[in-house]
Amino acid sequence: MSTVEPVTEHQAPVSAHREDFPILARPMNGRPLAFLDSAASAQKPACVIDAEARCYREYYANIHRGVYQLSQRSTDAYEGARKRVAELLNAPDHREVAFVRGTTEAINLVAHSFVRPQLQPGDEILITGMEHHSNIVPWQLICEETGAKLVVSPVTDTGEVDLEDFRGRLGPRTRFASIAHVSNALGTINPVAEMIAAAREADVPTLVDGAQGVPHMAVDVQALGCDFYCFSGHKLYGPSGVGALWGRFELLRGMRPYQGGGEMIRYVTFEKSDFAPPPQRFEAGTPNIAGAIALGEAVDYVRGIGLERIGAHEQALLAYATERLEAIEGLRIIGNATHKAGVISFVLDGVHPHDIGTILDQEGVAVRAGHHCAQPVMDRFGVPATVRASFGLYNSREDVDALVNALHRVKEFFG
Ligand code: C6P
C-alpha cells in the first residue's frame, strides 16, 4: 500500500489550525482529544461559532421581509453567504444555490421536484453500490410511487466503481444518475467527472452527493459538468441544519417547488399560486438564517486555509495512518481504492466495532463504529459494521498515534 510521506513544511501549518477549534482544547478522559470522526460531523472553529452568535446578538431579524434596518442587514448577510457558497463550488450564478437543511434534504428535493415528475413505469435511476442511505432511500421512495426501477452499479473488491459497468448500465430507460463524490464508509474518491461525462453522453442528468467531497477538496461544478451538486454545512466546519443544493439554472427554473409556504411565491390566491424564481422557490418558510450566515463564514475559513492544502494534509495523514494500521495484526482495512479521502474503515479480528469504539473513547479517541448509514456497503464486504477514523484539517500524526496506541489497548483487553 501507500508509503509514509513526510509532512512537509508546506503542509505542517494546516494542523496548527487545531487551535482555532475551542472544543479540541478540552481533554477527554484526561487525555488530549483525538477527534477522528469529522466524516460524521466536523468540529467548529471559533470564527464560525462567533459568526452565528454575532448574528443573534447584533443584527438578527427575519430576512427578505422587513423594511427596517435589522432585516436588511440579516438579508444582506444571508445573501452574502449564498454568494460565498456559489464561489466555493465555482457556480456560474449565485441564484443557482438554494439553502437546504443538508445533503439529505437536497437529494429529496431533486428526487421529488426534478426526477419524479418525469418518471414512467420501467424507467431507471442509476446509483452506485457505495451510496449513503440518503442517496438510496429517496430514489426507492419515488420508484415505488411510479413503478420506476433503481439500478445499482456494484462496488469492486477494492471498494471502487467499475467505470465500464457504470457506463454499461446507462441505458435508454435511465432517467437520472446520482453518485457520491466520496464514499463515507470506504473513503473512495469516485471518478465523478468520467461518470458524469458518460451520463451526459447518454443524455442522463446527474446529481453528485458532495457531503464527503466538499470538506476535502476544491470542487468546481462547471468543470465536473454535473447538473446538481449538494453538501451539508456541518461537515464543512459549519453549523448543522444547513447545507446547499447547486443546480443548473435552466433546470431549477423548470422545477416544481419541493415544499409550499411563505417566501417561495410571487402571488397567492385561493385558486392558484405563482411561484418565485429559484432559489427562493426552494426555500419555503423561514430558513436557518444564522446557520446559513455561519456557513458562509465556514466557507471563508476553509478557503482562507486553502482546500488544496487541506486535501494534501489529509492525504499525508491517510498514508501515515494506513501504514500504521496495516502493521496491526488482525486488522483489516475495508476499502482499498487507489484514490481515497481521509477516511479509513477497518475491522479487527474477534472484536466487535462497537466494543472497539467504546474502548477508544476511554482513551480519548473519538471514532464512529457502525454501518455508517451505508448498510449495502457492509453487506458487500460481509461485515456487520466497521470502525471508521476520519480526518479533518485539525488532525495530526499525534491523533493517528493515539488511535494506534488505543487499538493496542483493545487487543490487550481482548487478549
Ligand atoms: N454521513 C457519516 O457519519 P446529512 O445527514 O444530510 O448532513 O448528510 C447525509 C449524507 C449523505 N451522503 C453522504 C456521503 C454522507 O456521508 C452523509 C452523512 C455521516 O458518514 C452521517 S450518517
XYZ file of C-alpha atoms and ligand atoms in Angstrom:
437
model
C 0.000 0.000 0.000
C 0.952 3.609 0.417
C 4.270 4.633 1.904
C 4.529 7.234 4.610
C 5.152 10.704 3.181
C 6.908 13.137 5.483
C 4.666 16.035 6.461
C 6.305 18.845 4.531
C 6.781 22.376 5.722
C 4.055 23.416 3.309
C 1.522 21.064 4.876
C 2.533 21.282 8.535
C 0.744 24.515 9.411
C -2.662 23.105 8.460
C -2.981 21.073 11.670
C -1.797 24.103 13.626
C -5.309 25.389 12.969
C -6.390 22.949 15.698
C -6.101 25.975 17.961
C -8.976 27.600 16.096
C -11.340 24.915 17.463
C -12.232 25.553 21.123
C -13.670 22.083 21.712
C -10.365 20.435 20.792
C -8.699 22.080 23.778
C -10.984 20.150 26.123
C -9.469 16.932 27.453
C -11.336 13.666 27.011
C -10.955 11.196 29.865
C -7.907 13.106 30.998
C -6.211 12.966 27.590
C -5.966 15.338 24.658
C -8.981 14.675 22.455
C -8.100 12.797 19.256
C -11.205 13.669 17.269
C -11.334 11.255 14.337
C -14.996 11.498 13.388
C -15.160 14.503 11.079
C -16.923 12.469 8.382
C -19.917 12.279 10.728
C -19.701 15.954 11.606
C -16.726 18.272 11.830
C -15.922 20.488 14.799
C -16.407 24.248 14.508
C -13.753 26.961 14.558
C -14.305 29.957 16.834
C -14.936 32.241 13.839
C -17.961 30.134 12.805
C -19.319 29.963 16.356
C -18.800 33.732 16.673
C -20.445 34.483 13.326
C -23.606 32.673 14.388
C -23.599 34.333 17.835
C -22.895 37.755 16.288
C -25.916 37.412 14.045
C -28.178 36.752 17.041
C -26.511 39.375 19.224
C -26.145 42.202 16.757
C -28.397 42.114 13.731
C -30.849 39.205 13.763
C -34.258 39.609 12.125
C -36.244 37.642 9.589
C -34.982 38.032 6.039
C -36.485 39.247 2.763
C -39.463 40.691 4.641
C -38.643 43.683 6.760
C -38.158 47.233 5.574
C -36.283 48.015 8.773
C -32.504 48.037 9.002
C -32.016 44.868 11.026
C -33.912 42.816 8.493
C -31.973 44.373 5.657
C -28.705 43.565 7.398
C -29.729 39.959 8.013
C -30.879 39.643 4.426
C -27.564 41.026 3.135
C -25.583 38.623 5.320
C -27.736 35.645 4.258
C -27.460 36.521 0.585
C -23.734 37.138 1.072
C -23.419 33.571 2.366
C -25.160 32.310 -0.770
C -22.536 34.091 -2.892
C -19.754 32.519 -0.856
C -21.196 29.032 -1.402
C -21.509 29.769 -5.131
C -17.823 30.779 -5.197
C -16.832 27.668 -3.250
C -18.409 25.478 -5.920
C -17.403 27.779 -8.794
C -21.081 28.046 -9.698
C -21.679 30.444 -12.589
C -24.540 32.201 -10.798
C -25.368 32.506 -7.092
C -29.075 32.171 -7.922
C -28.276 28.515 -8.619
C -27.608 27.879 -4.911
C -30.534 27.013 -2.649
C -30.054 26.710 1.093
C -31.466 23.455 2.424
C -31.143 21.531 5.704
C -28.325 19.414 4.340
C -27.413 16.764 1.798
C -30.394 14.608 2.715
C -32.890 17.346 2.034
C -31.116 18.365 -1.178
C -31.357 14.845 -2.612
C -35.013 14.530 -1.600
C -35.696 17.900 -3.218
C -34.174 16.838 -6.537
C -35.882 13.445 -6.365
C -39.320 14.955 -5.843
C -39.095 18.161 -7.849
C -36.934 17.176 -10.798
C -36.913 13.417 -11.237
C -40.279 12.153 -10.014
C -42.432 14.205 -12.421
C -40.541 12.642 -15.356
C -40.764 9.012 -14.256
C -42.824 6.374 -16.048
C -43.109 2.692 -15.057
C -39.975 0.877 -16.220
C -37.756 3.983 -16.157
C -34.467 3.670 -14.311
C -32.415 5.644 -11.811
C -28.760 4.731 -11.600
C -26.668 4.880 -8.415
C -23.546 3.066 -7.222
C -23.209 0.332 -4.624
C -21.392 2.624 -2.190
C -24.090 5.223 -1.617
C -25.135 6.578 1.761
C -28.753 5.783 2.658
C -29.584 9.423 1.796
C -28.717 8.632 -1.806
C -30.670 5.375 -1.870
C -33.922 5.766 0.056
C -35.250 8.925 -1.676
C -34.900 7.132 -5.023
C -36.570 3.994 -3.680
C -39.500 6.085 -2.499
C -40.116 7.675 -5.892
C -39.524 4.341 -7.662
C -42.242 2.755 -5.502
C -44.608 5.573 -6.338
C -44.023 5.481 -10.082
C -43.054 1.917 -10.993
C -39.523 3.008 -11.897
C -36.501 0.872 -11.031
C -33.371 1.581 -9.013
C -30.294 0.264 -10.829
C -27.044 -0.183 -8.905
C -23.542 -0.281 -10.343
C -21.705 -2.604 -7.925
C -18.550 -1.887 -5.974
C -15.347 -3.773 -6.783
C -13.311 -5.717 -4.202
C -11.093 -2.693 -3.660
C -14.119 -0.509 -2.982
C -14.206 1.285 -6.334
C -16.727 1.944 -9.050
C -16.193 -0.113 -12.215
C -16.442 2.597 -14.863
C -17.215 0.132 -17.641
C -20.014 -1.380 -15.598
C -21.376 2.083 -14.780
C -21.297 3.051 -18.467
C -22.985 -0.196 -19.411
C -25.897 0.456 -17.072
C -26.705 3.812 -18.651
C -29.492 2.696 -20.980
C -32.418 4.147 -22.909
C -34.626 3.950 -19.790
C -32.128 5.714 -17.491
C -33.673 8.998 -16.418
C -31.170 10.082 -13.773
C -27.854 9.151 -12.170
C -26.983 10.068 -8.580
C -23.480 9.386 -7.305
C -21.349 10.024 -4.247
C -18.291 12.180 -4.767
C -16.583 10.384 -1.875
C -17.849 7.281 -0.064
C -18.408 7.948 3.636
C -17.921 4.268 4.501
C -14.893 3.433 2.322
C -13.234 6.775 1.670
C -13.181 6.124 -2.080
C -12.969 9.235 -4.235
C -15.095 8.369 -7.230
C -14.117 9.318 -10.792
C -17.163 11.577 -10.883
C -16.017 13.641 -13.880
C -15.786 10.483 -16.022
C -19.076 9.155 -14.662
C -20.823 12.448 -15.383
C -19.320 12.554 -18.893
C -20.631 9.036 -19.536
C -24.072 10.052 -18.289
C -24.077 13.173 -20.455
C -23.230 11.085 -23.497
C -26.319 9.031 -22.713
C -28.305 12.248 -22.141
C -28.799 11.408 -18.471
C -28.769 14.246 -15.908
C -26.668 13.782 -12.785
C -26.502 14.695 -9.122
C -23.301 14.479 -7.121
C -23.639 13.881 -3.378
C -20.776 16.048 -2.192
C -21.283 15.539 1.554
C -17.818 13.945 1.841
C -16.299 15.731 -1.148
C -16.507 19.421 -0.314
C -14.607 19.216 3.019
C -11.582 17.541 1.420
C -11.013 19.099 -1.991
C -11.696 22.067 -4.221
C -14.914 21.451 -6.148
C -15.727 23.051 -9.489
C -19.225 22.183 -10.654
C -18.565 23.687 -14.085
C -15.511 21.503 -14.603
C -17.351 18.435 -13.299
C -20.236 19.009 -15.692
C -22.904 17.681 -13.325
C -26.435 19.066 -13.149
C -26.816 19.136 -9.355
C -24.277 19.117 -6.517
C -25.093 19.201 -2.809
C -23.388 19.198 0.556
C -24.001 19.648 4.299
C -22.649 22.624 6.225
C -21.848 20.623 9.344
C -19.200 18.500 7.622
C -17.508 21.661 6.319
C -16.851 23.093 9.800
C -20.164 24.958 9.626
C -23.373 24.556 11.627
C -25.736 21.607 11.427
C -29.201 22.109 9.947
C -27.967 23.984 6.885
C -26.476 22.912 3.592
C -26.652 23.768 -0.058
C -28.005 22.460 -3.312
C -26.478 23.770 -6.509
C -28.347 23.150 -9.747
C -28.161 24.470 -13.299
C -30.422 27.476 -13.523
C -32.300 26.250 -16.584
C -33.207 23.065 -14.693
C -34.106 24.809 -11.426
C -36.292 27.245 -13.349
C -38.382 24.399 -14.728
C -38.769 22.556 -11.423
C -41.828 22.456 -9.212
C -41.329 23.575 -5.617
C -40.463 20.874 -3.110
C -42.435 22.495 -0.287
C -45.072 25.219 -0.297
C -45.228 28.128 2.090
C -44.100 31.654 2.677
C -41.271 33.231 0.714
C -41.413 30.801 -2.224
C -44.288 32.501 -4.041
C -44.793 35.521 -6.235
C -48.545 35.759 -5.817
C -51.143 33.640 -3.995
C -54.897 33.389 -4.439
C -57.155 30.563 -3.289
C -57.412 29.422 -6.895
C -53.725 29.358 -7.775
C -50.253 30.363 -6.663
C -47.480 31.708 -8.769
C -44.028 30.584 -7.658
C -40.976 32.742 -7.053
C -37.936 32.112 -9.276
C -35.054 29.959 -7.983
C -33.547 29.849 -5.443
C -36.416 31.335 -3.340
C -38.801 28.808 -4.885
C -36.957 26.103 -2.950
C -36.673 27.955 0.350
C -40.210 27.833 1.722
C -40.653 29.252 5.217
C -38.151 30.966 7.462
C -34.771 29.345 6.819
C -31.857 28.727 9.187
C -30.749 32.353 8.832
C -27.917 32.471 11.353
C -26.825 28.971 10.283
C -26.514 29.982 6.636
C -24.547 33.084 7.623
C -22.212 30.954 9.752
C -21.853 28.514 6.849
C -20.678 31.468 4.759
C -18.064 32.097 7.445
C -17.006 28.423 7.333
C -16.579 28.719 3.569
C -14.320 31.750 4.045
C -12.409 29.858 6.717
C -11.588 26.789 4.604
C -10.872 28.879 1.533
C -8.558 31.041 3.661
C -6.513 27.963 4.556
C -6.895 26.546 1.046
C -8.784 23.389 0.134
C -5.793 22.073 -1.818
C -3.632 22.429 1.291
C -6.277 20.805 3.476
C -6.568 17.944 0.979
C -2.782 17.460 0.823
C -2.525 17.494 4.617
C -5.240 14.846 4.918
C -3.619 12.722 2.207
C -0.364 12.691 4.169
C -2.262 11.669 7.305
C -4.149 8.998 5.387
C -0.892 7.487 4.132
C 0.624 7.563 7.615
C -2.485 6.072 9.240
C -2.837 3.387 6.561
C 0.735 2.242 7.086
C 0.442 2.218 10.872
C -2.927 0.449 10.902
C -1.808 -2.173 8.405
C 1.005 -3.076 10.786
C -1.514 -4.145 13.450
C -2.026 -7.897 13.354
C -5.616 -8.959 12.780
C -6.672 -5.528 11.489
C -8.240 -5.365 8.036
C -8.920 -2.134 6.196
C -12.226 -2.146 4.310
C -11.858 -0.086 1.153
C -8.513 -0.001 -0.604
C -9.243 2.301 -3.504
C -6.341 3.985 -5.267
C -7.894 7.393 -4.641
C -9.188 7.892 -1.125
C -10.072 10.875 1.032
C -9.195 10.995 4.726
C -11.482 8.151 5.770
C -10.318 4.693 6.934
C -12.769 1.927 7.768
C -11.456 -1.198 9.407
C -12.319 -4.307 11.388
C -10.265 -6.162 13.973
C -10.401 -9.945 14.285
C -12.653 -11.130 17.082
C -13.706 -7.720 18.426
C -16.994 -6.015 17.591
C -16.550 -2.470 16.228
C -18.822 -1.069 18.939
C -16.541 -2.510 21.640
C -13.547 -1.018 19.879
C -15.266 2.376 19.703
C -16.084 2.270 23.424
C -12.534 1.447 24.466
C -11.088 4.043 22.111
C -13.359 6.626 23.712
C -11.925 5.791 27.124
C -8.511 6.531 25.621
C -9.668 9.937 24.358
C -10.076 8.789 20.739
C -13.405 9.563 19.049
C -14.274 7.362 16.034
C -17.515 6.156 14.533
C -18.433 2.485 14.843
C -21.395 1.018 12.978
C -22.732 0.739 9.457
C -22.267 4.464 8.764
C -25.714 4.706 7.132
C -24.307 2.610 4.310
C -25.620 -0.870 5.068
C -25.298 -2.136 1.471
C -21.559 -1.401 1.703
C -21.318 -3.508 4.871
C -23.214 -6.334 3.111
C -20.910 -6.065 0.088
C -17.853 -6.607 2.273
C -19.516 -9.198 4.520
C -19.137 -7.250 7.767
C -21.901 -6.078 10.125
C -20.095 -2.854 10.906
C -16.688 -1.183 10.812
C -14.704 1.241 12.888
C -14.174 4.424 10.939
C -11.475 7.001 11.572
C -11.881 10.155 9.533
C -9.658 13.209 9.322
C -10.238 16.908 9.337
C -7.848 19.781 8.849
C -7.108 19.860 12.624
C -5.833 16.290 12.844
C -2.168 15.436 13.164
C 0.079 12.407 13.369
C -0.362 12.543 17.158
C -4.052 11.745 16.664
C -3.140 8.757 14.495
C -0.592 7.627 17.081
C -3.258 7.918 19.803
C -5.569 5.754 17.675
C -2.898 3.110 17.117
C -1.889 3.045 20.810
C -5.544 2.745 21.840
C -6.021 -0.128 19.380
C -3.143 -1.948 21.071
C -5.024 -1.480 24.362
C -8.103 -3.023 22.724
C -6.014 -6.015 21.679
C -4.564 -6.377 25.169
C -8.042 -6.187 26.677
C -9.478 -8.839 24.389
C -6.400 -10.981 24.679
N -22.836 10.920 6.651
C -21.470 9.851 8.343
O -21.147 9.609 9.504
P -26.765 14.830 6.217
O -27.106 13.903 7.333
O -27.974 15.211 5.405
O -25.949 16.003 6.632
O -25.783 14.006 5.240
C -26.165 12.777 4.744
C -25.052 12.152 3.974
C -25.181 11.987 2.607
N -24.196 11.488 1.862
C -23.027 11.110 2.410
C -21.938 10.584 1.515
C -22.836 11.235 3.784
O -21.676 10.861 4.312
C -23.865 11.750 4.600
C -23.722 11.839 6.085
C -22.495 10.933 8.059
O -20.964 9.260 7.405
C -23.666 10.835 8.966
S -24.636 9.394 8.685
